[in-house]
Short mmCIF file of C-alpha atoms in Angstrom, two decimals:
data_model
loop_
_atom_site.label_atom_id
_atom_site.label_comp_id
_atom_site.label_asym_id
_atom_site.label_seq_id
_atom_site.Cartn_x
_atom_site.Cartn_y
_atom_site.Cartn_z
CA UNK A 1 44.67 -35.60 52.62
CA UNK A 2 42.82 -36.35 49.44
CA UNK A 3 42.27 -33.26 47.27
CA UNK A 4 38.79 -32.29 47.58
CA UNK A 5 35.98 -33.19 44.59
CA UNK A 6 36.72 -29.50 43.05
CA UNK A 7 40.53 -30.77 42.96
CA UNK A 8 40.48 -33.71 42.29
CA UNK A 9 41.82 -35.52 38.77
CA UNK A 10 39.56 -38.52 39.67
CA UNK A 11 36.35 -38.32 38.29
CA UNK A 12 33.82 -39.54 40.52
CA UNK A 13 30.21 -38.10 39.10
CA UNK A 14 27.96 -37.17 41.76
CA UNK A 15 24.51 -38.62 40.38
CA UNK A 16 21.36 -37.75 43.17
CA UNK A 17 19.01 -38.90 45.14
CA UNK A 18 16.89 -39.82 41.81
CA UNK A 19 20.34 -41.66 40.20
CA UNK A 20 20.99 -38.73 37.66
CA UNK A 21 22.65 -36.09 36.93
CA UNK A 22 22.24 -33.10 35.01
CA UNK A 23 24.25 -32.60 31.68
CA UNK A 24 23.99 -29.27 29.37
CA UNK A 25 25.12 -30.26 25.35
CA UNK A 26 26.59 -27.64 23.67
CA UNK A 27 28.14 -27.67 20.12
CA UNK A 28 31.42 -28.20 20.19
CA UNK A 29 32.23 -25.97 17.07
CA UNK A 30 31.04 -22.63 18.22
CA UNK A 31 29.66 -23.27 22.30
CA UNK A 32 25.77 -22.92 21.79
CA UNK A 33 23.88 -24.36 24.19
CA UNK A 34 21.73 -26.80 22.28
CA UNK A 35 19.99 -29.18 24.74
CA UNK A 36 19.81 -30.21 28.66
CA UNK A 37 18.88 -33.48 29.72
CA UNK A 38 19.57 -35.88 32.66
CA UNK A 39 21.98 -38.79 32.75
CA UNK A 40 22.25 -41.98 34.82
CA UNK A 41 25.51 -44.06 35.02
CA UNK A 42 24.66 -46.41 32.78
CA UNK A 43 23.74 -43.54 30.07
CA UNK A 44 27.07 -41.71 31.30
CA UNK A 45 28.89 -45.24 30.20
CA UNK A 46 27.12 -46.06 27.59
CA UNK A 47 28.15 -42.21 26.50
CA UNK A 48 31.97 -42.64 26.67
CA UNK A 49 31.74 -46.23 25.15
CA UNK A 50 30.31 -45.49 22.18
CA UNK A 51 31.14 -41.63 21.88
CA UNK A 52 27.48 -40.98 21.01
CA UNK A 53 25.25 -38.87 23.43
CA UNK A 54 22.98 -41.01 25.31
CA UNK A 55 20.88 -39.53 28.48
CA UNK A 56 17.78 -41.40 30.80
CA UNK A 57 14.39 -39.96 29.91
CA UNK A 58 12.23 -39.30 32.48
CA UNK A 59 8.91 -39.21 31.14
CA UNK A 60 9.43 -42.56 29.74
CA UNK A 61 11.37 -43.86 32.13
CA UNK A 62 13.94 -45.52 29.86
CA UNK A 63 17.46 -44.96 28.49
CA UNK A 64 17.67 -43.01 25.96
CA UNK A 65 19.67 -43.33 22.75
CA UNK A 66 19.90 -39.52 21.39
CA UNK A 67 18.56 -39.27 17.62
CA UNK A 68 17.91 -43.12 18.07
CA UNK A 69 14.49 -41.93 16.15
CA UNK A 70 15.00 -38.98 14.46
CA UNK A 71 18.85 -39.23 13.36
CA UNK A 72 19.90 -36.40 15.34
CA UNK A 73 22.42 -37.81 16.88
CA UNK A 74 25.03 -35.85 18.68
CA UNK A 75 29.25 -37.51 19.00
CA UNK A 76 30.18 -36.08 21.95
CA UNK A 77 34.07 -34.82 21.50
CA UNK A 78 34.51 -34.19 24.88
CA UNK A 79 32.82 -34.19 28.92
CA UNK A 80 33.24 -32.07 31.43
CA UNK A 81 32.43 -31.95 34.70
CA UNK A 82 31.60 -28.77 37.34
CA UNK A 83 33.69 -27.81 40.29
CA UNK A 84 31.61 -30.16 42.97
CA UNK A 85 31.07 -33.16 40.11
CA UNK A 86 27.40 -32.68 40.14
CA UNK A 87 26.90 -31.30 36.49
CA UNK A 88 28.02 -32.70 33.07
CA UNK A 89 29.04 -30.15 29.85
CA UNK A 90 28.98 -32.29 26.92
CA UNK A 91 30.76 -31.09 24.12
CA UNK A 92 29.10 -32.35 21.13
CA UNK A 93 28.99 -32.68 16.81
CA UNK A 94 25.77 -32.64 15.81
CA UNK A 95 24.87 -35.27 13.96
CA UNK A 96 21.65 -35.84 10.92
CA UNK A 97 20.02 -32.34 9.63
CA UNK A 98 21.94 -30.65 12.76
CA UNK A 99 18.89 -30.12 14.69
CA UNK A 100 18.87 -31.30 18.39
CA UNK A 101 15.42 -30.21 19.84
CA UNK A 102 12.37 -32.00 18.68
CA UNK A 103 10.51 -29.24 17.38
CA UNK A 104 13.60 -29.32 14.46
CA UNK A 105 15.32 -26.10 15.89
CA UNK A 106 19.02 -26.06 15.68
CA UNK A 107 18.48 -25.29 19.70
CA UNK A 108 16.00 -26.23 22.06
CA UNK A 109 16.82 -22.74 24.01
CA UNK A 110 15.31 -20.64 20.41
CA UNK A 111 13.08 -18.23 23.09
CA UNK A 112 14.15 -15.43 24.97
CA UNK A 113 11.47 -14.13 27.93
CA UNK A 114 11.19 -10.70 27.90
CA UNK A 115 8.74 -10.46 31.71
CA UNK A 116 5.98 -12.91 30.88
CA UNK A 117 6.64 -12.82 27.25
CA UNK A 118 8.47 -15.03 24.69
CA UNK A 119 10.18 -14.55 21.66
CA UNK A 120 11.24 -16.53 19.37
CA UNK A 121 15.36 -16.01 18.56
CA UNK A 122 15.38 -19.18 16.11
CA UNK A 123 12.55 -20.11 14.11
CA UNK A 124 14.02 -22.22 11.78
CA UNK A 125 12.99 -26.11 11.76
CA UNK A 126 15.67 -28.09 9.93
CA UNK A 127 12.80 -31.17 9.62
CA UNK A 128 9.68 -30.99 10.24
CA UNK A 129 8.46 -32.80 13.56
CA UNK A 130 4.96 -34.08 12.54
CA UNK A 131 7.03 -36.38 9.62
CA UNK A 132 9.86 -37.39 11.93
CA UNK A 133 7.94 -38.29 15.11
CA UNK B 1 -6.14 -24.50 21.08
CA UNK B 2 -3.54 -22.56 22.98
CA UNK B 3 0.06 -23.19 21.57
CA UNK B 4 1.95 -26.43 23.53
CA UNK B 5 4.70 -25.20 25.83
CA UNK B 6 7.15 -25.21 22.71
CA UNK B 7 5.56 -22.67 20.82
CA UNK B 8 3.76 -20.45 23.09
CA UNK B 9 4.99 -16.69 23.44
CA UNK B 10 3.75 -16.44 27.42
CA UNK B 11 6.75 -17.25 29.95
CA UNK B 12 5.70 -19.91 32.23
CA UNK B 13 8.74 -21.76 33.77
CA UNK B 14 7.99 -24.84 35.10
CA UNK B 15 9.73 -24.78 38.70
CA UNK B 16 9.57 -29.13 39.78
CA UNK B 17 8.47 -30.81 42.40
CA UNK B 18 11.12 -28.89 44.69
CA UNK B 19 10.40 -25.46 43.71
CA UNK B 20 13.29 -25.28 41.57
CA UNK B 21 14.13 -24.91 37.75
CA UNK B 22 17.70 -25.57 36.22
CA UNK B 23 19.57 -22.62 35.67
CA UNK B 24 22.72 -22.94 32.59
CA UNK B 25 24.96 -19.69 32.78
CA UNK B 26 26.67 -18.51 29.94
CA UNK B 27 29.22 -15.62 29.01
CA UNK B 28 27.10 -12.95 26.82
CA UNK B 29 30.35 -12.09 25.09
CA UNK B 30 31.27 -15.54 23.95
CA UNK B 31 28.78 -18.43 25.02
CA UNK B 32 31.41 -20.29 27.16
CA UNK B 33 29.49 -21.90 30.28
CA UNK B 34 30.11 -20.46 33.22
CA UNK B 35 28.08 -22.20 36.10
CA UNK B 36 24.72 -24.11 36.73
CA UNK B 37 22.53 -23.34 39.54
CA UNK B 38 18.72 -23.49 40.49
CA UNK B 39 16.22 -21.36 40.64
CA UNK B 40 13.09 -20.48 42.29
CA UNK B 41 10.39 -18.08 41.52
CA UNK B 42 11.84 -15.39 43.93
CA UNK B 43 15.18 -16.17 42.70
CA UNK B 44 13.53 -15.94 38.94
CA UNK B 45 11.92 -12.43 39.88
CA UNK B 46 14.53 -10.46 41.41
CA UNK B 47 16.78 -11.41 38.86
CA UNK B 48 14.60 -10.20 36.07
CA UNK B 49 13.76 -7.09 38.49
CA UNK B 50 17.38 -6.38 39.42
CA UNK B 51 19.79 -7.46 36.16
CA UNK B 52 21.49 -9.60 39.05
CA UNK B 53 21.45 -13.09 38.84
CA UNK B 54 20.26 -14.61 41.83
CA UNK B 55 19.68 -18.30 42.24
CA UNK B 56 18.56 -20.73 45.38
CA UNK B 57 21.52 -22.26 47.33
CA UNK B 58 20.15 -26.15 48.05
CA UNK B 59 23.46 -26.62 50.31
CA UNK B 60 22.29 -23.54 52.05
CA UNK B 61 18.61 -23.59 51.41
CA UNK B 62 18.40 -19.90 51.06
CA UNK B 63 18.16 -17.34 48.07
CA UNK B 64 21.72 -16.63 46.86
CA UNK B 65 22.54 -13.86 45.32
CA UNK B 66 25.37 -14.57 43.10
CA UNK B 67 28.55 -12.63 44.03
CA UNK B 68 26.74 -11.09 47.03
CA UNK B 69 30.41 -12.53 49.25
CA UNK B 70 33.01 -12.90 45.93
CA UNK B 71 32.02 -9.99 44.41
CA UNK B 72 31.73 -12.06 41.02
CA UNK B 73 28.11 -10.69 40.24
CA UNK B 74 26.81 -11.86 37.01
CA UNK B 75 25.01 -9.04 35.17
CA UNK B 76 22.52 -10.76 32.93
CA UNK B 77 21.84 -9.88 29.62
CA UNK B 78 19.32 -12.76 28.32
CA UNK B 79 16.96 -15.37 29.56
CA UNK B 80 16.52 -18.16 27.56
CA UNK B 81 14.55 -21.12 28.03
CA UNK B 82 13.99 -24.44 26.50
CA UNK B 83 11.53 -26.12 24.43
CA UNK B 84 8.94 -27.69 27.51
CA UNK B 85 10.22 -24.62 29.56
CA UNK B 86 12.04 -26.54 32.51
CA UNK B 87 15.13 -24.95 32.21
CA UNK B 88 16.82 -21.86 32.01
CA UNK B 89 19.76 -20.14 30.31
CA UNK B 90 20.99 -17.33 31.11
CA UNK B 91 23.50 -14.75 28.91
CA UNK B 92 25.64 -12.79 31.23
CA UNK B 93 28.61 -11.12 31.79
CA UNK B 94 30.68 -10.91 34.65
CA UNK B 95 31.49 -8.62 37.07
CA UNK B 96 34.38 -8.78 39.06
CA UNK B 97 37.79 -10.47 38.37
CA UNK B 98 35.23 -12.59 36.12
CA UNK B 99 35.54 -15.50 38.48
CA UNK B 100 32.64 -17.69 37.92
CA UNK B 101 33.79 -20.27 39.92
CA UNK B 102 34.29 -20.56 43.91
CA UNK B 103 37.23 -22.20 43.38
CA UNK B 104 38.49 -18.48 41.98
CA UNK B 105 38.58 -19.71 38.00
CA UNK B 106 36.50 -18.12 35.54
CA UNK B 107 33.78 -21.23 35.11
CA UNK B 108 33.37 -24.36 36.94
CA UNK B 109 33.80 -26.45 34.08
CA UNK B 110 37.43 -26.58 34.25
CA UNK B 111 37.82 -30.09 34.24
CA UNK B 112 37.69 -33.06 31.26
CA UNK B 113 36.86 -36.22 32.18
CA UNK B 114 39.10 -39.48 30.33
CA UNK B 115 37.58 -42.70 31.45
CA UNK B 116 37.82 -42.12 35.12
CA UNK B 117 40.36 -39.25 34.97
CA UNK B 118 40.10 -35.60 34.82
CA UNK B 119 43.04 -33.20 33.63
CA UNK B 120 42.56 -29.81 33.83
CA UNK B 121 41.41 -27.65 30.74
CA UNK B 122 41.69 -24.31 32.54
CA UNK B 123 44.03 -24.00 35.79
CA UNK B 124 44.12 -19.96 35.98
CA UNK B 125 43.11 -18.75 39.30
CA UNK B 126 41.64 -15.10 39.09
CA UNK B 127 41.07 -14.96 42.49
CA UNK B 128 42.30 -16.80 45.59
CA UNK B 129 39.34 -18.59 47.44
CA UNK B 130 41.13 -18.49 50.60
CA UNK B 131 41.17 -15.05 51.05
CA UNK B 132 37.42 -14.33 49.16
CA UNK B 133 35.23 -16.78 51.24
#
């Protein structure tokens, strides 16, 4: 019997019903989680071809180059996958000023909720998004 | 004008078409990822009520409360969330033998994938599945 997909040494990503599948990007120096985004196979290819982070955007519909605009790009040193192959960890350098959100944080996760509230953990922009965007 | 979702201080997750926002899990103590799950709003509420996290099984279709068979609650220090707010991170620590993972390991991302291999980053079992589940 074939080892099941949380045994397996093949790697056989499980993208859904939409083609994609989730992948979390953290920095591969010290773990932070920086950014989430969604992948399709082509992205997840074009990802281990190139060694740059590349992920399908779903507001625009389109494959996505990371940093292709800004110059944040992130090289992705290594990918793992969860026990069912439905989730992607990207382990990643980033690239540019070192910011991966748009809003220039280090982070896109910079705000802890407290109930209904917000704060803000990391308020420092490493560009400024009005000039870069 | 009220702040965009990126720099407003009110929490307002926003749970997709399904109900259901991304959840990342991280160790408090040292930021490795542990799991990814979903969310809904009940799922959302008791864990900020109870410390517990507590997520929405979609193989199940029911509210999970993580642990609630393993043991392996997750005691959550932080929520996080992300720049347009649709998805979570959460800081916890684990209870337990610290098994994350079904499969009895401490997270499910115990696996790197080569090409269209995986090896195995992290083969310690804390727990046997067989007799857990």
């Amino acid at each position: 019997m074939a080892p099941g997909l949380d045994e397996t040494t093949v790697f056989q990503p499980r993208f859904g019903s939409d083609g994609l599948i989730p992948a979390i990007v953290t920095d591969a120096r010290d773990g932070t989680v920086l950014m989430f985004a969604y992948m399709n196979a082509e992205a997840l290819k074009r990802t281990q071809e190139t060694g740059l982070a590349h992920f399908w955007s779903r507001s625009r519909g389109a494959l996505w180059k990371k940093g292709e605009t800004s110059g944040e790009t992130l090289k992705v040193s290594e990918i793992l996958t969860d026990c069912d192959q439905d989730v992607l960890q990207l382990k990643a350098e980033p690239q540019g000023r070192g910011a991966a959100c748009h809003t220039g944080r280090r982070s896109c996760f910079y705000r802890r909720a407290d109930g209904e509230r917000l704060s803000f953990i990391d308020d420092r922009r490493l560009f400024n998004p009005k000039s870069v965007y």
